[in-house]
Amino acid sequence: MTELVPVLSDIWDQEQSWKRDTYAANGGYTALKKALGLDKADLVQMVKDSGLRGRGGAGFPTGMKWGFLPPDDGKPRYLVVNADESEPGTCKDIPLMMANPHVLIEGVAITSYAIRCNHAFIYLRGEVVHVYRRLLQAVREAYEAGDLGKNIHGSGFDLDVTVHAGAGAYICGEETALLDSLEGRRGQPRLKPPFPAVAGLYARPTVVNNVESVASVPAIVNNGVEWFTAMGTERSKGHGIFSLSGHVKRPGQYEAPLGITLRELLEMAGGMREGHELKFWTPGGSSTPIFTEEQLDTPLDYESVGAAGSMLGTRALQIFDETTCVVRAVTRWTEFYKHESCGKCTPCREGTFWLTQILKRLEAGKGTEADIQQLLDTCDSIAGRSFCALGDGATSSIISSVKKFREEYERHVTEGKCPFDHAASALFTYSSDTASDEATTEEAHA
Amino acid sequence: MTYDESTLEKLKADAAEVRGRYPVERSALLPLLHLVQSVDGYVSPDGIQFCAEQLDLTAAEVSAVATFYTQYKRRPSGEYQVGVCTNTLCAVMGGDEIWKRVSERCGVGHDETTEDGKISLERLECNAACDFAPVVMVNWEFFDNMTPETALQLVDDILDGKAVKPSRGPDEVPTFKEVSRVLAGFEDGRADQGVGAGEPTLAGLKTAKEQGWTLEGGAK
């Protein structure tokens, strides 16, 4: 039995857990003081040795990302924290920053010191105003305590931190779109190379890291590389927050070593809701191919999930029971990608539009057998043909669901309607006329 | 621009503070757009002009940015932005039905405002609270684990002019203009209100404590 490891979540249940005093009383900011006494290159090496990989979805080794920065030329270089958590199903960074913003601030200070950055930014999505309040206050408290600002704790190291609120655009979670947005432009991805490490914010060397990645740094500094690498699997080290949502008894945040399985997590979460069974789930948000009960014992680490045909992504486990229509679920995700496509690349912009048209037709029982093949063909025209991963992500749930649930798509065609009672999936009781509730939302996202 | 003198002076002073946060001034554009919403309730022609002058951009450049982001409203909108999450997870768990009932009660659809100007309704994309599904946001404050009944009570209270309290957030939901000022990066003194975590946020921590799992144990 894998045990949970509350590293980042350890003080979330304390009174005023978001205050600096609470954090400091529980060992907060000791890692910063320790780090300031270490050699910068040693800190980068420490994070490399820990095997920490990006917790924002892509899983790129964090220390290696830091190491890609060119040698210091005396001009500015930046750390930008990606706090634009918006991938459907993903809900770990937002509660982390609401409950304990200081673990992130401390991670920002250590990371900035290691990469020789004197001005760091936290780019928070704009739709979570209370989290923004907590971050603004935490940064102010940190300045007052001397954890930020000039000559931090007498080290001679200066750091300013700006917390920046976005304004509602999923694409800004893509690191180069985020940089454009932070520069005051439309958030559209840049062509890479050059990578942000060479030409990022204001065309200067920049590290873009996810909230959870940066927040994981203080514990590594305090407890050491061996402590971190003792958790997880061979190539997926350490702890991560697994977010369970959907038809489970106790949804929520479960911080565990990488490599834990859904079977284990489900048991901790009390299992599926009473009288129902697992039908399908996403291992890492809506951009990752769906799994079924066949992957209940797949270790949730980067390699194993990849080998099983999906991606660990953001560890956003959206769990659906047998009442859920997979075509309805996939249609809604696809509408999301259509809505959020930034419009820069034609395959994604046009492709997500046509996918939505076909899926809505199918879900309404007005599709044909040929539509199912058309979906796959259109996915072929999108995947791998755009600047960023948004278009790829849009095809994941479609391709995987047609593969695993083709007969369900076919039933929509042969029965001429959605064969599911949508009310049965809800957490409350209501009587439904499923045809009408979807119809009223026809052009809502236009 | 039609701002009166004191409004303009205040805007200019705030804008100077916002610009000062960034090494390159153009980065101030997003917060400045939030700032003009805090005065006008939407990105008004005056607001666009103001941002353009502050950052030495053209009005067209400012508009191009403003229209890219869904939080910037292009016409006057409600005092309370009520958003029902209808992305897959919330929709399946009941968000579609909540949307339908709330929309019927308010008599308006997506991106429309009630006649009294109280509520603008919106179908939301995922707001990173899936473990609290179905989720409703009012002025970007969290209302968790909603049902049609609690959601209708919520909009009724807003329409009746009563204060409403989010599940995780301040003691009462501020107006859209007030919230827009926070999003421009100005603290409003409400950070210490409300909880640090909801029950699902603590689910794993609680399990670990009940089982007596410690970090040392877990790291074995």
XYZ file of C-alpha atoms in Angstrom:
666
model
C 0.000 0.000 0.000
C 1.467 3.337 -1.028
C 1.238 5.959 1.705
C 0.312 9.591 1.210
C 3.050 12.181 1.785
C 1.746 15.590 2.838
C 4.788 17.722 1.949
C 3.169 20.749 0.314
C -0.196 20.124 1.938
C 1.119 19.633 5.490
C -0.188 22.842 7.071
C -3.306 23.391 4.989
C -5.580 22.498 7.917
C -4.040 24.986 10.327
C -5.624 28.189 11.551
C -4.793 30.967 9.077
C -2.516 28.614 7.163
C -1.919 31.342 4.568
C -0.092 33.702 6.946
C 3.675 33.994 7.056
C 3.648 33.458 10.831
C 1.925 30.102 10.430
C 4.329 29.036 7.716
C 7.380 30.167 9.675
C 6.160 28.411 12.832
C 6.190 25.195 10.808
C 9.710 25.578 9.470
C 8.905 27.945 6.649
C 11.726 30.075 5.199
C 14.469 27.974 6.806
C 15.211 26.523 3.366
C 15.683 30.025 1.961
C 18.227 30.900 4.642
C 20.031 27.637 3.992
C 19.976 28.162 0.223
C 21.401 31.663 0.486
C 24.493 30.118 2.072
C 24.966 27.676 -0.776
C 26.662 28.083 -4.108
C 24.198 28.884 -6.880
C 25.526 26.199 -9.182
C 25.238 23.655 -6.370
C 21.566 24.532 -5.951
C 20.922 23.967 -9.648
C 22.796 20.677 -9.403
C 20.759 19.697 -6.340
C 17.498 20.151 -8.201
C 18.915 18.287 -11.193
C 19.976 15.424 -8.921
C 16.581 15.323 -7.243
C 15.012 14.379 -10.548
C 12.201 16.895 -9.976
C 10.191 17.166 -13.191
C 7.789 19.905 -14.188
C 4.503 19.522 -12.343
C 2.543 21.612 -14.838
C 1.950 18.784 -17.255
C 4.888 18.361 -19.597
C 7.175 16.755 -17.026
C 10.382 18.355 -18.254
C 13.220 18.081 -15.684
C 13.148 21.298 -13.657
C 16.853 21.468 -12.894
C 17.710 20.955 -16.544
C 15.436 23.858 -17.463
C 17.363 26.038 -15.014
C 20.637 24.786 -16.447
C 19.678 25.843 -19.981
C 20.072 29.531 -19.132
C 23.119 31.021 -20.844
C 25.970 32.330 -18.659
C 25.190 35.507 -16.736
C 25.914 38.582 -18.890
C 25.044 41.034 -16.139
C 21.715 41.931 -17.730
C 18.310 40.863 -16.400
C 17.087 37.281 -16.453
C 13.702 36.238 -15.186
C 11.752 33.598 -13.343
C 8.101 33.410 -14.318
C 5.830 31.137 -12.308
C 3.017 29.651 -14.321
C -0.012 29.927 -12.036
C -2.500 29.986 -14.888
C -4.026 26.668 -13.859
C -6.860 26.130 -16.349
C -6.582 22.643 -17.816
C -10.024 21.070 -17.297
C -9.910 18.832 -14.244
C -6.795 20.456 -12.851
C -7.334 21.946 -9.427
C -4.131 21.620 -7.392
C -2.243 24.910 -7.679
C -5.241 27.068 -6.869
C -5.985 25.388 -3.500
C -2.237 25.281 -2.779
C -1.889 29.045 -3.218
C -5.087 29.741 -1.314
C -4.010 27.641 1.674
C -0.267 28.293 1.695
C 1.043 30.939 -0.691
C 4.291 31.232 1.257
C 5.638 27.840 0.226
C 5.484 29.172 -3.324
C 7.079 32.504 -2.403
C 9.918 30.704 -0.647
C 10.391 28.501 -3.705
C 10.434 31.604 -5.898
C 13.139 33.190 -3.751
C 15.341 30.078 -3.786
C 14.867 29.474 -7.504
C 15.587 33.111 -8.346
C 18.757 33.011 -6.293
C 19.871 29.813 -8.017
C 19.305 31.161 -11.531
C 20.563 34.702 -10.753
C 17.232 36.393 -11.251
C 16.382 39.652 -9.468
C 12.810 40.087 -10.618
C 10.370 37.193 -10.588
C 6.768 37.130 -11.736
C 3.848 34.980 -10.714
C 1.291 34.870 -13.514
C -1.998 33.910 -11.879
C -5.159 33.308 -13.874
C -7.517 36.209 -13.235
C -10.604 34.185 -12.343
C -9.573 33.373 -8.782
C -9.631 36.701 -7.010
C -9.330 35.356 -3.461
C -6.153 33.510 -4.395
C -4.835 36.764 -5.819
C -5.581 38.516 -2.510
C -3.689 35.821 -0.619
C -0.699 36.045 -2.979
C -0.555 39.840 -2.851
C -0.642 39.726 0.925
C 1.930 36.922 1.108
C 4.364 38.874 -1.061
C 3.870 41.966 1.100
C 4.439 39.910 4.270
C 7.570 38.405 2.741
C 8.962 41.863 1.921
C 8.222 43.009 5.483
C 10.044 39.982 6.888
C 13.052 40.494 4.650
C 12.457 37.332 2.603
C 12.127 39.512 -0.483
C 13.516 42.934 -1.384
C 17.034 44.222 -0.974
C 19.868 42.252 0.591
C 17.676 39.319 1.605
C 18.647 38.081 5.069
C 21.987 39.817 4.731
C 23.051 37.761 1.729
C 23.483 40.631 -0.687
C 20.872 39.025 -2.936
C 18.049 41.301 -4.159
C 14.716 40.057 -5.413
C 11.479 41.728 -6.397
C 8.351 39.672 -6.973
C 5.363 40.870 -8.983
C 2.103 38.962 -8.848
C 0.255 39.500 -12.094
C -3.390 38.593 -12.776
C -4.368 37.316 -16.201
C -7.757 37.964 -17.705
C -9.301 34.695 -18.780
C -7.520 32.753 -21.503
C -6.592 29.066 -21.150
C -3.889 29.425 -23.785
C -1.846 31.587 -21.422
C -0.927 28.407 -19.556
C 1.277 27.630 -22.565
C 4.595 29.099 -21.536
C 5.331 31.294 -24.544
C 1.721 32.539 -24.756
C 2.029 33.350 -21.067
C 5.125 35.433 -21.776
C 3.377 37.353 -24.546
C 0.442 37.950 -22.218
C 2.757 39.106 -19.452
C 4.273 41.545 -21.921
C 0.819 43.071 -22.381
C -0.119 41.367 -25.640
C -2.662 38.847 -26.859
C -1.673 35.508 -25.416
C -0.521 33.607 -28.463
C 2.242 30.983 -28.485
C 5.593 31.823 -30.005
C 7.482 29.693 -32.446
C 10.248 27.765 -30.692
C 13.227 27.971 -30.898
C 14.294 30.275 -29.472
C 13.186 28.752 -26.190
C 12.426 30.988 -23.206
C 15.755 30.007 -21.633
C 17.443 31.990 -24.404
C 14.825 34.596 -25.339
C 11.863 34.639 -22.964
C 10.303 37.577 -21.153
C 11.392 40.823 -22.861
C 13.606 38.598 -25.020
C 15.807 37.883 -22.013
C 16.756 34.448 -20.598
C 13.756 33.205 -18.649
C 12.752 30.155 -16.656
C 9.039 29.363 -16.693
C 8.057 26.869 -13.983
C 4.745 25.590 -12.681
C 3.569 26.530 -9.164
C 3.919 23.042 -7.740
C 7.403 22.585 -9.245
C 8.665 25.784 -7.622
C 6.875 25.034 -4.338
C 8.622 21.649 -4.226
C 12.054 23.261 -4.087
C 12.180 24.366 -0.400
C 11.593 20.822 0.895
C 14.325 19.482 -1.398
C 16.747 22.091 -0.048
C 15.764 21.311 3.555
C 15.557 17.523 3.403
C 18.050 16.723 0.706
C 18.144 14.939 -2.587
C 18.056 11.457 -1.053
C 14.888 12.202 0.843
C 13.217 13.295 -2.388
C 14.498 10.482 -4.581
C 13.398 7.899 -2.024
C 9.860 8.732 -3.109
C 8.441 7.844 -6.478
C 9.610 5.495 -9.184
C 12.863 5.098 -11.029
C 12.510 8.027 -13.408
C 9.602 9.838 -11.757
C 10.922 10.981 -8.416
C 9.273 12.630 -5.500
C 5.775 13.618 -4.482
C 2.925 15.155 -6.395
C -0.592 16.332 -5.744
C -3.232 14.045 -7.258
C -6.593 15.755 -7.716
C -9.563 13.409 -7.654
C -12.850 14.724 -8.931
C -16.092 13.342 -10.248
C -18.138 10.371 -9.138
C -16.040 9.404 -6.121
C -17.138 9.499 -2.501
C -14.423 11.842 -1.248
C -13.040 13.954 -4.083
C -10.098 16.172 -3.268
C -6.346 16.638 -3.123
C -4.183 13.624 -2.318
C -0.448 14.243 -2.137
C 1.391 11.020 -2.839
C 4.631 9.623 -4.232
C 4.568 9.427 -8.020
C 3.721 5.899 -9.028
C 0.667 5.505 -6.819
C -2.243 3.875 -8.660
C -5.820 4.961 -9.156
C -6.919 1.799 -7.341
C -5.024 2.960 -4.254
C -6.221 6.535 -4.542
C -9.810 5.426 -5.055
C -9.670 3.361 -1.909
C -8.469 6.397 0.055
C -11.241 8.448 -1.515
C -13.869 5.973 -0.330
C -14.421 4.432 -3.747
C -16.951 5.314 -6.409
C -20.240 6.838 -5.313
C -22.635 4.283 -3.841
C -24.019 1.750 -6.262
C -21.940 2.850 -9.239
C -18.836 1.688 -11.013
C -15.917 3.284 -12.811
C -16.377 3.846 -16.533
C -13.593 6.159 -17.693
C -11.127 8.680 -16.290
C -8.454 11.133 -17.296
C -5.002 10.633 -15.755
C -3.892 14.229 -16.256
C -6.635 16.563 -17.382
C -8.773 16.723 -20.484
C -5.779 16.897 -22.834
C -4.678 13.392 -21.897
C -6.161 10.280 -23.543
C -8.802 8.665 -21.358
C -8.347 5.482 -19.366
C -10.835 2.870 -18.151
C -10.823 0.265 -15.350
C -8.080 -1.535 -17.301
C -5.577 1.072 -16.099
C -6.613 0.971 -12.426
C -3.245 -0.543 -11.527
C -1.085 1.539 -13.859
C 1.520 3.346 -11.735
C 0.816 7.048 -12.063
C 4.284 8.141 -13.099
C 5.425 9.725 -16.349
C 6.733 6.526 -17.949
C 4.015 4.072 -16.963
C 1.159 6.349 -17.955
C 2.935 7.057 -21.231
C 3.457 3.365 -21.881
C -0.257 2.797 -21.255
C -1.095 5.280 -23.998
C -1.759 8.506 -22.128
C 0.128 11.203 -20.220
C 0.545 11.927 -16.524
C -0.155 15.581 -17.308
C -1.316 17.504 -14.258
C -2.485 14.439 -12.297
C -6.042 15.697 -12.680
C -8.011 12.499 -12.232
C -11.521 13.211 -13.459
C -13.479 10.088 -12.700
C -16.774 9.203 -14.356
C -19.147 6.346 -13.590
C -21.334 4.230 -15.874
C -24.120 6.832 -15.999
C -21.901 9.192 -17.989
C -22.199 9.466 -21.750
C -18.684 9.497 -23.120
C -19.814 11.339 -26.279
C -21.351 14.088 -24.169
C -18.176 14.397 -22.090
C -15.913 14.523 -25.119
C -18.181 16.983 -26.927
C -17.976 19.395 -24.022
C -14.211 19.162 -23.804
C -13.979 19.784 -27.527
C -16.183 22.881 -27.216
C -13.688 24.068 -24.629
C -10.745 23.716 -27.016
C -12.684 25.461 -29.742
C -13.454 28.314 -27.361
C -9.865 28.549 -26.138
C -8.000 28.084 -29.415
C -6.098 31.349 -29.790
C -6.619 31.384 -33.559
C -2.983 31.615 -34.553
C -2.654 28.229 -36.277
C -5.223 27.209 -38.865
C -5.387 23.457 -38.094
C -6.311 24.136 -34.460
C -8.581 27.133 -35.069
C -10.582 25.559 -37.899
C -10.200 21.959 -36.794
C -11.637 22.436 -33.318
C -14.593 24.249 -34.910
C -15.386 21.334 -37.221
C -14.807 18.743 -34.497
C -17.372 20.563 -32.378
C -19.903 20.608 -35.207
C -19.557 16.879 -35.803
C -19.597 15.926 -32.134
C -22.676 17.995 -31.373
C -24.442 16.336 -34.280
C -23.449 12.897 -33.035
C -24.393 13.587 -29.426
C -27.810 14.859 -30.548
C -28.399 11.598 -32.439
C -28.225 13.285 -35.813
C -24.856 11.957 -36.906
C -23.921 9.225 -39.306
C -21.510 6.324 -39.188
C -19.197 8.302 -41.483
C -19.023 11.111 -38.904
C -17.059 8.868 -36.577
C -14.350 8.317 -39.163
C -14.469 11.998 -40.043
C -13.692 12.836 -36.418
C -10.547 10.722 -36.566
C -9.525 12.176 -39.929
C -9.981 15.722 -38.673
C -7.934 14.867 -35.583
C -5.184 13.704 -37.936
C -5.225 17.121 -39.570
C -4.751 18.865 -36.209
C -2.382 16.795 -34.096
C 1.237 17.800 -34.512
C 0.410 20.595 -36.936
C 0.252 23.636 -34.672
C 2.717 25.781 -32.722
C 1.610 24.572 -29.305
C -0.010 21.564 -27.673
C -3.558 22.933 -27.478
C -4.563 21.376 -30.772
C -2.932 18.064 -29.847
C -4.790 18.123 -26.543
C -8.088 18.687 -28.323
C -7.695 15.418 -30.192
C -6.681 13.255 -27.199
C -10.072 12.574 -25.703
C -11.659 12.092 -29.125
C -9.183 9.565 -30.455
C -8.994 7.624 -27.185
C -12.751 7.558 -26.646
C -13.510 6.390 -30.175
C -10.954 3.647 -29.647
C -12.345 2.532 -26.306
C -16.044 3.333 -26.744
C -16.722 3.161 -30.468
C -19.961 1.213 -29.910
C -21.247 4.086 -27.791
C -20.716 6.540 -30.649
C -22.472 4.053 -32.948
C -25.441 3.762 -30.603
C -25.982 7.514 -30.909
C -26.267 6.987 -34.665
C -28.403 3.855 -34.672
C -30.754 4.969 -31.894
C -30.990 8.495 -33.222
C -30.515 9.975 -29.751
C -28.207 10.000 -26.762
C -28.848 6.669 -25.027
C -28.090 8.111 -21.581
C -30.237 9.865 -19.005
C -28.057 12.850 -18.163
C -29.887 13.392 -14.894
C -28.525 10.073 -13.629
C -24.980 11.497 -13.673
C -25.813 14.526 -11.533
C -25.177 14.656 -7.802
C -28.728 15.821 -7.162
C -32.085 14.543 -8.332
C -33.992 16.161 -11.139
C -36.073 14.911 -13.993
C -34.551 15.616 -17.316
C -35.478 16.127 -20.864
C -31.932 15.638 -22.075
C -32.636 16.830 -25.582
C -33.742 20.258 -24.470
C -31.063 20.999 -21.902
C -28.321 20.629 -24.480
C -30.256 22.511 -27.134
C -30.604 25.634 -25.019
C -26.831 25.887 -24.860
C -26.352 25.591 -28.602
C -24.329 28.691 -29.317
C -23.422 29.692 -25.816
C -19.705 29.558 -26.425
C -19.802 31.192 -29.824
C -12.188 61.218 -22.645
C -15.124 62.075 -20.443
C -13.660 61.242 -17.023
C -14.089 64.053 -14.542
C -10.966 65.599 -13.165
C -10.801 63.764 -9.847
C -11.491 60.377 -11.458
C -8.789 61.017 -14.016
C -6.292 62.095 -11.366
C -6.988 58.960 -9.340
C -6.701 56.770 -12.429
C -3.410 58.359 -13.361
C -1.986 57.886 -9.874
C -3.069 54.235 -9.830
C -1.725 53.693 -13.328
C 1.655 55.090 -12.292
C 1.796 52.555 -9.477
C 0.856 49.711 -11.825
C 3.455 50.755 -14.401
C 6.087 50.847 -11.682
C 5.732 47.119 -11.072
C 7.217 46.185 -14.440
C 10.598 46.679 -16.096
C 8.814 47.264 -19.413
C 5.710 49.423 -19.200
C 3.573 47.578 -21.699
C 3.287 44.727 -19.183
C 0.960 47.032 -17.263
C -1.723 46.716 -19.932
C -3.653 43.777 -18.458
C -3.840 45.265 -14.956
C -4.719 48.671 -16.439
C -7.637 47.105 -18.295
C -8.802 45.602 -14.991
C -8.352 49.067 -13.506
C -10.597 50.797 -16.042
C -13.202 48.094 -15.439
C -13.072 49.045 -11.762
C -14.194 52.537 -12.736
C -16.489 51.935 -15.701
C -17.651 48.355 -15.113
C -16.390 47.397 -18.562
C -13.660 48.294 -21.008
C -15.165 51.537 -22.206
C -13.969 53.661 -25.133
C -12.651 56.089 -22.507
C -10.841 53.244 -20.786
C -9.209 52.153 -24.012
C -8.080 55.698 -24.697
C -6.759 56.024 -21.173
C -4.702 52.801 -21.415
C -3.381 53.827 -24.813
C -2.194 57.198 -23.494
C -0.644 55.671 -20.406
C 1.411 53.160 -22.357
C 2.014 55.085 -25.544
C 0.038 52.581 -27.611
C -2.690 53.152 -30.181
C -6.324 52.561 -29.256
C -6.335 49.782 -31.831
C -3.464 48.023 -30.077
C -5.262 48.238 -26.741
C -8.534 46.981 -28.242
C -6.751 44.078 -29.864
C -5.552 42.943 -26.473
C -8.788 43.675 -24.603
C -10.883 41.604 -26.998
C -8.642 38.563 -26.596
C -9.487 37.982 -22.920
C -12.905 36.908 -21.663
C -12.721 38.786 -18.363
C -12.743 42.113 -20.155
C -16.314 43.132 -20.868
C -16.989 44.954 -24.078
C -20.219 46.569 -22.998
C -21.716 47.630 -19.684
C -22.394 44.516 -17.628
C -23.909 43.492 -14.328
C -22.848 44.411 -10.843
C -22.458 40.661 -10.255
C -20.990 38.298 -12.816
C -22.617 34.952 -12.143
C -20.804 32.128 -13.883
C -21.907 28.515 -13.937
C -19.199 26.028 -14.838
C -20.403 23.918 -17.742
C -17.122 22.316 -18.669
C -17.375 18.512 -18.747
C -16.830 17.586 -15.106
C -19.147 20.186 -13.600
C -21.694 19.801 -16.422
C -21.962 16.060 -15.857
C -22.221 16.451 -12.089
C -25.192 18.792 -12.529
C -23.806 22.038 -13.925
C -25.955 21.834 -17.058
C -29.139 21.641 -15.008
C -27.960 24.449 -12.712
C -27.209 26.603 -15.738
C -30.625 25.930 -17.220
C -32.487 26.788 -14.009
C -30.422 29.887 -13.244
C -30.773 31.132 -16.793
C -34.555 30.631 -16.650
C -34.778 32.424 -13.299
C -32.756 35.410 -14.492
C -34.435 35.464 -17.880
C -31.132 35.943 -19.671
C -28.641 33.747 -21.485
C -24.880 33.563 -21.796
C -23.140 36.942 -21.711
C -26.411 38.770 -21.099
C -27.416 41.066 -18.272
C -30.666 41.311 -16.310
C -32.694 44.446 -16.937
C -31.956 45.869 -13.498
C -28.225 45.548 -14.194
C -27.694 43.283 -11.195
C -26.552 40.074 -12.854
C -24.594 39.165 -15.935
C -24.772 35.467 -16.636
C -21.975 33.436 -18.062
C -21.224 29.823 -18.885
C -17.774 29.287 -17.448
C -14.913 27.085 -18.459
C -13.070 25.093 -15.805
C -12.236 27.263 -12.809
C -9.855 24.849 -11.060
C -12.234 23.650 -8.365
C -13.316 20.306 -9.841
C -13.234 18.597 -6.462
C -16.017 21.002 -5.430
C -18.212 20.319 -8.474
C -20.671 21.632 -9.474
C -19.152 25.095 -9.141
C -20.636 28.570 -9.522
C -18.524 31.737 -9.439
C -19.852 35.167 -8.508
C -17.429 37.943 -9.374
C -14.711 35.283 -9.380
C -15.399 34.069 -5.832
C -16.050 30.349 -5.259
C -19.482 28.892 -4.556
C -18.819 25.188 -4.142
C -20.939 22.038 -4.364
C -23.961 23.802 -5.764
C -27.437 22.385 -6.403
C -30.228 24.013 -8.409
C -31.823 25.083 -5.108
C -28.709 26.717 -3.657
C -27.902 28.342 -6.983
C -31.414 29.790 -7.320
C -31.268 31.053 -3.736
C -27.951 32.698 -4.615
C -29.295 34.586 -7.628
C -32.502 35.469 -5.775
C -30.449 36.993 -2.981
C -28.390 38.987 -5.454
C -31.498 40.193 -7.279
C -32.999 41.184 -3.891
C -29.889 43.209 -3.096
C -28.724 40.931 -0.284
C -25.048 40.282 0.389
C -23.867 36.809 -0.587
C -21.035 34.854 1.014
C -18.820 32.518 -0.994
C -17.762 29.052 0.217
C -14.098 29.992 -0.046
C -13.546 33.704 -0.178
C -14.306 36.944 1.634
C -17.197 37.485 4.055
C -19.276 38.865 1.235
C -18.840 39.078 -2.511
C -17.683 42.554 -3.536
C -19.113 44.207 -6.641
C -17.617 43.604 -10.071
C -15.970 47.020 -9.948
C -14.442 46.339 -6.533
C -13.132 42.962 -7.629
C -11.691 44.501 -10.795
C -9.635 46.830 -8.643
C -8.145 43.855 -6.802
C -7.333 42.250 -10.158
C -5.449 45.406 -11.054
C -3.219 44.484 -8.121
C -4.617 46.667 -5.336
C -5.224 44.926 -2.022
C -8.671 45.375 -0.488
C -7.998 44.129 3.040
C -10.087 40.973 2.609
C -7.234 38.444 2.266
C -7.661 37.135 5.809
C -11.378 36.558 5.465
C -12.753 33.098 4.787
C -11.208 29.660 5.039
C -7.799 28.462 3.962
C -9.116 25.252 2.524
C -12.383 23.505 1.798
C -13.064 19.942 2.862
C -11.925 18.267 -0.386
C -8.694 20.281 -0.287
C -7.929 18.548 3.010
C -9.101 15.052 2.044
C -5.609 13.616 1.542
C -4.106 15.342 4.572
C -6.935 14.043 6.738
C -6.467 10.493 5.436
C -2.723 10.661 6.076
C -3.296 11.843 9.645
C -5.909 9.181 10.359
C -3.571 6.484 9.054
C -0.610 7.880 10.964
C 1.386 8.285 7.760
C 4.376 10.525 8.229
C 6.814 11.869 5.686
C 9.475 9.487 6.933
C 7.105 6.581 6.503
C 5.973 7.718 3.120
C 9.492 8.170 1.902
C 10.464 4.587 2.641
